[in-house]
């Protein structure tokens, strides 16, 4: 159906301008009932969208600042691949103090989602110690030596509790103001070991040397696997130590 799906949010919804949304989605600012919002159109399954919108609604109700789904006229949180969400102002983190605030927000995300079910079709890093594929990951496409290095990094996480991880807490996915930290773009969110979110600039999460090394190696391995084989993933794999 494409952008015609906007009609489910009312007759006065208008697209304003395109926003950066990555390769998988078409993202626009829109006006709904006169207020600015964000609309994202993609090809995700209903099960995937149900997982994501339920997560965002849960986090919003728990007090975390996230792009909260705006229901359609009939109450649905998505329709025909389209999700409409609140628009969040702010800029990226720029100082060590900013990143410490980001770390605190990520830890709150992890606390609020202990025991959360896995995103449909996804695998965690420790699942991939034995599985070959999961959504965006296909270890069979990677060099065997690279797979061995990634699995060695993830093996250090085995047995740890899991929760929802944002999966991509880079500066472009953070919107900060003086009084709050917002996490946007939940495309990579899934259930995993929280360490994957905590290899932050300047060790903002305050990990000890060993814990930071575990997190940094596991995160580099994950980012290499999840987007293999573009230039970024090749660079990330180069950061994973040889076995």
PDB file of C-alpha atoms in Angstrom:
ATOM      1  CA  UNK A   1       0.000   0.000   0.000  1.00  0.00           C
ATOM      2  CA  UNK A   2       2.892   2.380   0.638  1.00  0.00           C
ATOM      3  CA  UNK A   3       2.263   5.868   1.985  1.00  0.00           C
ATOM      4  CA  UNK A   4      -1.455   5.544   1.365  1.00  0.00           C
ATOM      5  CA  UNK A   5      -1.449   3.773   4.733  1.00  0.00           C
ATOM      6  CA  UNK A   6      -1.214   7.210   6.386  1.00  0.00           C
ATOM      7  CA  UNK A   7      -4.974   7.477   5.901  1.00  0.00           C
ATOM      8  CA  UNK A   8      -5.340   5.144   8.893  1.00  0.00           C
ATOM      9  CA  UNK A   9      -4.166   8.037  11.102  1.00  0.00           C
ATOM     10  CA  UNK A  10      -6.875  10.424   9.864  1.00  0.00           C
ATOM     11  CA  UNK A  11      -7.750  12.688   6.986  1.00  0.00           C
ATOM     12  CA  UNK A  12      -5.517  15.608   8.000  1.00  0.00           C
ATOM     13  CA  UNK A  13      -2.179  13.745   8.162  1.00  0.00           C
ATOM     14  CA  UNK A  14       0.455  15.268   5.877  1.00  0.00           C
ATOM     15  CA  UNK A  15       4.042  14.369   5.069  1.00  0.00           C
ATOM     16  CA  UNK A  16       6.482  17.205   5.694  1.00  0.00           C
ATOM     17  CA  UNK A  17      10.001  16.143   4.657  1.00  0.00           C
ATOM     18  CA  UNK A  18      12.138  13.010   4.410  1.00  0.00           C
ATOM     19  CA  UNK A  19      14.418  12.087   7.303  1.00  0.00           C
ATOM     20  CA  UNK A  20      17.467   9.851   7.461  1.00  0.00           C
ATOM     21  CA  UNK A  21      16.178   6.332   7.956  1.00  0.00           C
ATOM     22  CA  UNK A  22      18.839   3.915   6.755  1.00  0.00           C
ATOM     23  CA  UNK A  23      18.482   1.540   3.848  1.00  0.00           C
ATOM     24  CA  UNK A  24      15.606  -0.559   5.170  1.00  0.00           C
ATOM     25  CA  UNK A  25      13.008   2.145   5.812  1.00  0.00           C
ATOM     26  CA  UNK A  26      11.512   5.279   4.298  1.00  0.00           C
ATOM     27  CA  UNK A  27      11.216   7.830   7.118  1.00  0.00           C
ATOM     28  CA  UNK A  28       9.397  11.184   7.005  1.00  0.00           C
ATOM     29  CA  UNK A  29       8.365  13.877   9.398  1.00  0.00           C
ATOM     30  CA  UNK A  30       4.579  14.204   9.325  1.00  0.00           C
ATOM     31  CA  UNK A  31       1.864  16.259  10.976  1.00  0.00           C
ATOM     32  CA  UNK A  32      -0.853  14.396  12.846  1.00  0.00           C
ATOM     33  CA  UNK A  33      -3.639  16.504  14.355  1.00  0.00           C
ATOM     34  CA  UNK A  34      -1.382  19.513  13.934  1.00  0.00           C
ATOM     35  CA  UNK A  35       1.591  18.088  15.848  1.00  0.00           C
ATOM     36  CA  UNK A  36       4.921  17.027  14.404  1.00  0.00           C
ATOM     37  CA  UNK A  37       5.562  13.267  14.361  1.00  0.00           C
ATOM     38  CA  UNK A  38       7.713  10.701  12.546  1.00  0.00           C
ATOM     39  CA  UNK A  39       6.360   8.098  10.133  1.00  0.00           C
ATOM     40  CA  UNK A  40       8.428   5.068   9.132  1.00  0.00           C
ATOM     41  CA  UNK A  41       7.463   2.850   6.219  1.00  0.00           C
ATOM     42  CA  UNK A  42       9.213  -0.485   5.722  1.00  0.00           C
ATOM     43  CA  UNK A  43       8.743  -4.149   4.883  1.00  0.00           C
ATOM     44  CA  UNK A  44       8.875  -5.650   8.337  1.00  0.00           C
ATOM     45  CA  UNK A  45       6.473  -8.393   9.282  1.00  0.00           C
ATOM     46  CA  UNK A  46       3.495  -7.726  11.504  1.00  0.00           C
ATOM     47  CA  UNK A  47       5.103  -9.909  14.183  1.00  0.00           C
ATOM     48  CA  UNK A  48       8.260  -7.791  14.119  1.00  0.00           C
ATOM     49  CA  UNK A  49       6.310  -4.536  14.274  1.00  0.00           C
ATOM     50  CA  UNK A  50       4.157  -5.880  17.105  1.00  0.00           C
ATOM     51  CA  UNK A  51       7.312  -6.681  19.102  1.00  0.00           C
ATOM     52  CA  UNK A  52       8.870  -3.259  18.478  1.00  0.00           C
ATOM     53  CA  UNK A  53       5.761  -1.189  19.168  1.00  0.00           C
ATOM     54  CA  UNK A  54       4.954  -3.170  22.343  1.00  0.00           C
ATOM     55  CA  UNK A  55       8.516  -2.570  23.545  1.00  0.00           C
ATOM     56  CA  UNK A  56       8.396   1.172  22.816  1.00  0.00           C
ATOM     57  CA  UNK A  57       5.023   1.544  24.501  1.00  0.00           C
ATOM     58  CA  UNK A  58       6.317  -0.338  27.582  1.00  0.00           C
ATOM     59  CA  UNK A  59       9.425   1.856  27.796  1.00  0.00           C
ATOM     60  CA  UNK A  60       7.441   5.056  27.300  1.00  0.00           C
ATOM     61  CA  UNK A  61       4.998   4.105  30.056  1.00  0.00           C
ATOM     62  CA  UNK A  62       7.935   3.254  32.336  1.00  0.00           C
ATOM     63  CA  UNK A  63       9.363   6.750  31.909  1.00  0.00           C
ATOM     64  CA  UNK A  64      12.108   6.207  29.317  1.00  0.00           C
ATOM     65  CA  UNK A  65      12.166   8.769  26.490  1.00  0.00           C
ATOM     66  CA  UNK A  66      11.636   6.862  23.240  1.00  0.00           C
ATOM     67  CA  UNK A  67       9.692   7.410  19.997  1.00  0.00           C
ATOM     68  CA  UNK A  68       6.296   6.341  21.359  1.00  0.00           C
ATOM     69  CA  UNK A  69       3.889   4.803  18.816  1.00  0.00           C
ATOM     70  CA  UNK A  70       0.914   7.012  17.975  1.00  0.00           C
ATOM     71  CA  UNK A  71      -2.181   4.832  17.485  1.00  0.00           C
ATOM     72  CA  UNK A  72      -4.100   4.935  14.238  1.00  0.00           C
ATOM     73  CA  UNK A  73      -7.741   6.029  14.315  1.00  0.00           C
ATOM     74  CA  UNK A  74      -8.816   2.436  14.990  1.00  0.00           C
ATOM     75  CA  UNK A  75      -6.246   1.964  17.763  1.00  0.00           C
ATOM     76  CA  UNK A  76      -3.675  -0.050  15.837  1.00  0.00           C
ATOM     77  CA  UNK A  77      -0.009   0.779  16.474  1.00  0.00           C
ATOM     78  CA  UNK A  78       1.012  -0.049  12.892  1.00  0.00           C
ATOM     79  CA  UNK A  79      -0.710  -0.622   9.560  1.00  0.00           C
ATOM     80  CA  UNK A  80       0.583  -1.989   6.252  1.00  0.00           C
ATOM     81  CA  UNK A  81       4.214  -1.663   7.342  1.00  0.00           C
ATOM     82  CA  UNK A  82       3.769   1.921   8.601  1.00  0.00           C
ATOM     83  CA  UNK A  83       4.451   3.131  12.152  1.00  0.00           C
ATOM     84  CA  UNK A  84       3.828   6.711  13.326  1.00  0.00           C
ATOM     85  CA  UNK A  85       5.781   7.851  16.397  1.00  0.00           C
ATOM     86  CA  UNK A  86       6.359  10.925  18.500  1.00  0.00           C
ATOM     87  CA  UNK A  87       9.015  13.363  17.275  1.00  0.00           C
ATOM     88  CA  UNK A  88      11.921  13.890  19.688  1.00  0.00           C
ATOM     89  CA  UNK A  89      14.036  17.042  19.755  1.00  0.00           C
ATOM     90  CA  UNK A  90      17.662  17.181  20.865  1.00  0.00           C
ATOM     91  CA  UNK A  91      21.242  16.743  19.757  1.00  0.00           C
ATOM     92  CA  UNK A  92      23.884  14.017  19.976  1.00  0.00           C
ATOM     93  CA  UNK A  93      26.109  13.446  23.022  1.00  0.00           C
ATOM     94  CA  UNK A  94      29.294  15.480  22.816  1.00  0.00           C
ATOM     95  CA  UNK A  95      31.105  15.249  26.147  1.00  0.00           C
ATOM     96  CA  UNK A  96      32.128  12.465  28.545  1.00  0.00           C
ATOM     97  CA  UNK A  97      29.385  13.670  30.895  1.00  0.00           C
ATOM     98  CA  UNK A  98      26.834  13.313  28.073  1.00  0.00           C
ATOM     99  CA  UNK A  99      27.947   9.749  27.430  1.00  0.00           C
ATOM    100  CA  UNK A 100      27.659   8.900  31.130  1.00  0.00           C
ATOM    101  CA  UNK A 101      24.033  10.024  30.922  1.00  0.00           C
ATOM    102  CA  UNK A 102      23.591   7.785  27.868  1.00  0.00           C
ATOM    103  CA  UNK A 103      25.089   4.873  29.806  1.00  0.00           C
ATOM    104  CA  UNK A 104      22.602   5.457  32.615  1.00  0.00           C
ATOM    105  CA  UNK A 105      19.707   5.426  30.146  1.00  0.00           C
ATOM    106  CA  UNK A 106      20.937   2.185  28.572  1.00  0.00           C
ATOM    107  CA  UNK A 107      21.215   0.544  31.987  1.00  0.00           C
ATOM    108  CA  UNK A 108      17.632   1.591  32.728  1.00  0.00           C
ATOM    109  CA  UNK A 109      16.526   0.032  29.411  1.00  0.00           C
ATOM    110  CA  UNK A 110      18.259  -3.189  30.447  1.00  0.00           C
ATOM    111  CA  UNK A 111      16.646  -3.141  33.903  1.00  0.00           C
ATOM    112  CA  UNK A 112      13.153  -2.575  32.490  1.00  0.00           C
ATOM    113  CA  UNK A 113      13.350  -5.465  30.001  1.00  0.00           C
ATOM    114  CA  UNK A 114      14.744  -8.419  31.926  1.00  0.00           C
ATOM    115  CA  UNK A 115      12.983 -11.541  30.693  1.00  0.00           C
ATOM    116  CA  UNK A 116      11.639  -9.837  27.552  1.00  0.00           C
ATOM    117  CA  UNK A 117      10.877 -12.269  24.687  1.00  0.00           C
ATOM    118  CA  UNK A 118      13.223 -12.359  21.717  1.00  0.00           C
ATOM    119  CA  UNK A 119      12.380 -10.301  18.644  1.00  0.00           C
ATOM    120  CA  UNK A 120      10.753 -12.638  16.092  1.00  0.00           C
ATOM    121  CA  UNK A 121      13.369 -14.328  13.918  1.00  0.00           C
ATOM    122  CA  UNK A 122      16.359 -12.866  15.757  1.00  0.00           C
ATOM    123  CA  UNK A 123      19.184 -14.631  17.584  1.00  0.00           C
ATOM    124  CA  UNK A 124      21.307 -13.353  20.423  1.00  0.00           C
ATOM    125  CA  UNK A 125      25.100 -13.283  20.228  1.00  0.00           C
ATOM    126  CA  UNK A 126      25.321 -16.367  22.438  1.00  0.00           C
ATOM    127  CA  UNK A 127      22.681 -18.171  20.318  1.00  0.00           C
ATOM    128  CA  UNK A 128      25.114 -17.699  17.421  1.00  0.00           C
ATOM    129  CA  UNK A 129      27.692 -19.824  19.185  1.00  0.00           C
ATOM    130  CA  UNK A 130      25.715 -22.707  17.668  1.00  0.00           C
ATOM    131  CA  UNK A 131      23.251 -21.182  15.160  1.00  0.00           C
ATOM    132  CA  UNK A 132      24.344 -19.956  11.722  1.00  0.00           C
ATOM    133  CA  UNK A 133      21.618 -17.434  10.919  1.00  0.00           C
ATOM    134  CA  UNK A 134      19.221 -15.006  12.561  1.00  0.00           C
ATOM    135  CA  UNK A 135      17.440 -12.137  10.783  1.00  0.00           C
ATOM    136  CA  UNK A 136      20.298  -9.968   9.462  1.00  0.00           C
ATOM    137  CA  UNK A 137      23.059 -12.381  10.482  1.00  0.00           C
ATOM    138  CA  UNK A 138      24.338 -15.104   8.154  1.00  0.00           C
ATOM    139  CA  UNK A 139      27.578 -16.498   9.495  1.00  0.00           C
ATOM    140  CA  UNK A 140      27.848 -18.712   6.429  1.00  0.00           C
ATOM    141  CA  UNK A 141      28.584 -15.585   4.381  1.00  0.00           C
ATOM    142  CA  UNK A 142      31.580 -14.658   6.531  1.00  0.00           C
ATOM    143  CA  UNK A 143      35.103 -16.093   6.278  1.00  0.00           C
ATOM    144  CA  UNK A 144      35.361 -19.135   8.598  1.00  0.00           C
ATOM    145  CA  UNK A 145      38.302 -17.580  10.413  1.00  0.00           C
ATOM    146  CA  UNK A 146      36.218 -14.461  11.047  1.00  0.00           C
ATOM    147  CA  UNK A 147      33.331 -16.545  12.376  1.00  0.00           C
ATOM    148  CA  UNK A 148      35.707 -18.297  14.779  1.00  0.00           C
ATOM    149  CA  UNK A 149      36.930 -14.931  16.089  1.00  0.00           C
ATOM    150  CA  UNK A 150      33.373 -13.623  16.540  1.00  0.00           C
ATOM    151  CA  UNK A 151      32.264 -16.767  18.366  1.00  0.00           C
ATOM    152  CA  UNK A 152      35.291 -16.599  20.640  1.00  0.00           C
ATOM    153  CA  UNK A 153      34.291 -13.043  21.570  1.00  0.00           C
ATOM    154  CA  UNK A 154      30.652 -14.020  22.203  1.00  0.00           C
ATOM    155  CA  UNK A 155      31.633 -17.112  24.202  1.00  0.00           C
ATOM    156  CA  UNK A 156      32.860 -14.763  26.932  1.00  0.00           C
ATOM    157  CA  UNK A 157      29.213 -13.682  27.397  1.00  0.00           C
ATOM    158  CA  UNK A 158      27.804 -17.202  27.804  1.00  0.00           C
ATOM    159  CA  UNK A 159      25.569 -17.758  30.810  1.00  0.00           C
ATOM    160  CA  UNK A 160      24.905 -14.084  31.528  1.00  0.00           C
ATOM    161  CA  UNK A 161      21.367 -12.727  32.013  1.00  0.00           C
ATOM    162  CA  UNK A 162      19.717 -11.180  28.964  1.00  0.00           C
ATOM    163  CA  UNK A 163      17.410  -8.228  28.320  1.00  0.00           C
ATOM    164  CA  UNK A 164      16.563  -5.921  25.426  1.00  0.00           C
ATOM    165  CA  UNK A 165      19.615  -4.159  23.999  1.00  0.00           C
ATOM    166  CA  UNK A 166      19.254  -1.098  21.799  1.00  0.00           C
ATOM    167  CA  UNK A 167      21.881  -2.582  19.524  1.00  0.00           C
ATOM    168  CA  UNK A 168      23.160   0.641  17.958  1.00  0.00           C
ATOM    169  CA  UNK A 169      23.654   3.423  20.553  1.00  0.00           C
ATOM    170  CA  UNK A 170      25.787   5.597  18.283  1.00  0.00           C
ATOM    171  CA  UNK A 171      25.603   9.426  18.464  1.00  0.00           C
ATOM    172  CA  UNK A 172      23.094   9.600  15.614  1.00  0.00           C
ATOM    173  CA  UNK A 173      20.615   7.499  17.571  1.00  0.00           C
ATOM    174  CA  UNK A 174      20.685   9.667  20.695  1.00  0.00           C
ATOM    175  CA  UNK A 175      18.714  12.893  21.170  1.00  0.00           C
ATOM    176  CA  UNK A 176      19.789  14.826  24.261  1.00  0.00           C
ATOM    177  CA  UNK A 177      18.409  17.906  25.983  1.00  0.00           C
ATOM    178  CA  UNK A 178      19.338  19.414  29.344  1.00  0.00           C
ATOM    179  CA  UNK A 179      16.809  17.274  31.180  1.00  0.00           C
ATOM    180  CA  UNK A 180      16.536  13.970  29.288  1.00  0.00           C
ATOM    181  CA  UNK A 181      18.224  11.407  27.049  1.00  0.00           C
ATOM    182  CA  UNK A 182      16.184   9.880  24.217  1.00  0.00           C
ATOM    183  CA  UNK A 183      17.099   6.748  22.278  1.00  0.00           C
ATOM    184  CA  UNK A 184      15.749   6.569  18.726  1.00  0.00           C
ATOM    185  CA  UNK A 185      16.008   4.103  15.805  1.00  0.00           C
ATOM    186  CA  UNK A 186      15.253   0.716  17.354  1.00  0.00           C
ATOM    187  CA  UNK A 187      15.904  -1.262  14.149  1.00  0.00           C
ATOM    188  CA  UNK A 188      18.706  -3.285  15.777  1.00  0.00           C
ATOM    189  CA  UNK A 189      17.008  -3.829  19.139  1.00  0.00           C
ATOM    190  CA  UNK A 190      16.739  -7.451  20.247  1.00  0.00           C
ATOM    191  CA  UNK A 191      17.227  -9.601  23.323  1.00  0.00           C
ATOM    192  CA  UNK A 192      20.888 -10.174  24.170  1.00  0.00           C
ATOM    193  CA  UNK A 193      23.515  -9.705  26.864  1.00  0.00           C
ATOM    194  CA  UNK A 194      23.577  -6.027  27.960  1.00  0.00           C
ATOM    195  CA  UNK A 195      27.344  -5.763  27.453  1.00  0.00           C
ATOM    196  CA  UNK A 196      26.688  -5.240  23.723  1.00  0.00           C
ATOM    197  CA  UNK A 197      25.347  -1.750  24.516  1.00  0.00           C
ATOM    198  CA  UNK A 198      28.050  -0.732  26.973  1.00  0.00           C
ATOM    199  CA  UNK A 199      31.288  -0.392  24.983  1.00  0.00           C
ATOM    200  CA  UNK A 200      30.767   3.382  24.930  1.00  0.00           C
ATOM    201  CA  UNK A 201      33.186   6.265  24.242  1.00  0.00           C
ATOM    202  CA  UNK A 202      35.494   7.105  27.158  1.00  0.00           C
ATOM    203  CA  UNK A 203      34.231   3.946  28.898  1.00  0.00           C
ATOM    204  CA  UNK A 204      31.180   5.966  29.946  1.00  0.00           C
ATOM    205  CA  UNK A 205      29.566   2.884  31.516  1.00  0.00           C
ATOM    206  CA  UNK A 206      32.434   2.692  34.030  1.00  0.00           C
ATOM    207  CA  UNK A 207      33.430  -0.907  33.312  1.00  0.00           C
ATOM    208  CA  UNK A 208      36.641  -2.359  34.690  1.00  0.00           C
ATOM    209  CA  UNK A 209      39.379  -3.221  32.198  1.00  0.00           C
ATOM    210  CA  UNK A 210      38.334  -6.836  31.701  1.00  0.00           C
ATOM    211  CA  UNK A 211      34.613  -6.051  31.454  1.00  0.00           C
ATOM    212  CA  UNK A 212      35.267  -3.282  28.940  1.00  0.00           C
ATOM    213  CA  UNK A 213      37.400  -5.619  26.827  1.00  0.00           C
ATOM    214  CA  UNK A 214      34.646  -8.265  26.866  1.00  0.00           C
ATOM    215  CA  UNK A 215      32.023  -5.691  25.858  1.00  0.00           C
ATOM    216  CA  UNK A 216      34.161  -4.081  23.157  1.00  0.00           C
ATOM    217  CA  UNK A 217      35.139  -7.387  21.551  1.00  0.00           C
ATOM    218  CA  UNK A 218      31.582  -8.770  21.653  1.00  0.00           C
ATOM    219  CA  UNK A 219      30.159  -5.532  20.234  1.00  0.00           C
ATOM    220  CA  UNK A 220      32.710  -5.382  17.412  1.00  0.00           C
ATOM    221  CA  UNK A 221      31.965  -9.009  16.542  1.00  0.00           C
ATOM    222  CA  UNK A 222      28.215  -8.371  16.553  1.00  0.00           C
ATOM    223  CA  UNK A 223      28.456  -5.313  14.287  1.00  0.00           C
ATOM    224  CA  UNK A 224      30.714  -7.214  11.912  1.00  0.00           C
ATOM    225  CA  UNK A 225      28.236 -10.079  11.661  1.00  0.00           C
ATOM    226  CA  UNK A 226      25.008  -8.105  11.490  1.00  0.00           C
ATOM    227  CA  UNK A 227      25.987  -6.045   8.444  1.00  0.00           C
ATOM    228  CA  UNK A 228      28.546  -8.247   6.690  1.00  0.00           C
ATOM    229  CA  UNK A 229      30.183  -7.420   4.271  1.00  0.00           C
ATOM    230  CA  UNK A 230      30.233  -3.651   3.855  1.00  0.00           C
ATOM    231  CA  UNK A 231      33.303  -1.534   4.633  1.00  0.00           C
ATOM    232  CA  UNK A 232      32.163  -0.817   8.178  1.00  0.00           C
ATOM    233  CA  UNK A 233      31.674  -4.478   9.045  1.00  0.00           C
ATOM    234  CA  UNK A 234      35.100  -5.345   7.633  1.00  0.00           C
ATOM    235  CA  UNK A 235      36.661  -2.657   9.845  1.00  0.00           C
ATOM    236  CA  UNK A 236      34.773  -3.944  12.881  1.00  0.00           C
ATOM    237  CA  UNK A 237      35.874  -7.521  12.249  1.00  0.00           C
ATOM    238  CA  UNK A 238      39.491  -6.315  12.108  1.00  0.00           C
ATOM    239  CA  UNK A 239      39.050  -5.158  15.731  1.00  0.00           C
ATOM    240  CA  UNK A 240      38.151  -8.681  16.909  1.00  0.00           C
ATOM    241  CA  UNK A 241      41.233 -10.501  18.121  1.00  0.00           C
ATOM    242  CA  UNK A 242      42.443 -13.652  16.459  1.00  0.00           C
ATOM    243  CA  UNK A 243      41.708 -16.900  18.293  1.00  0.00           C
TER     244      UNK A 243
END
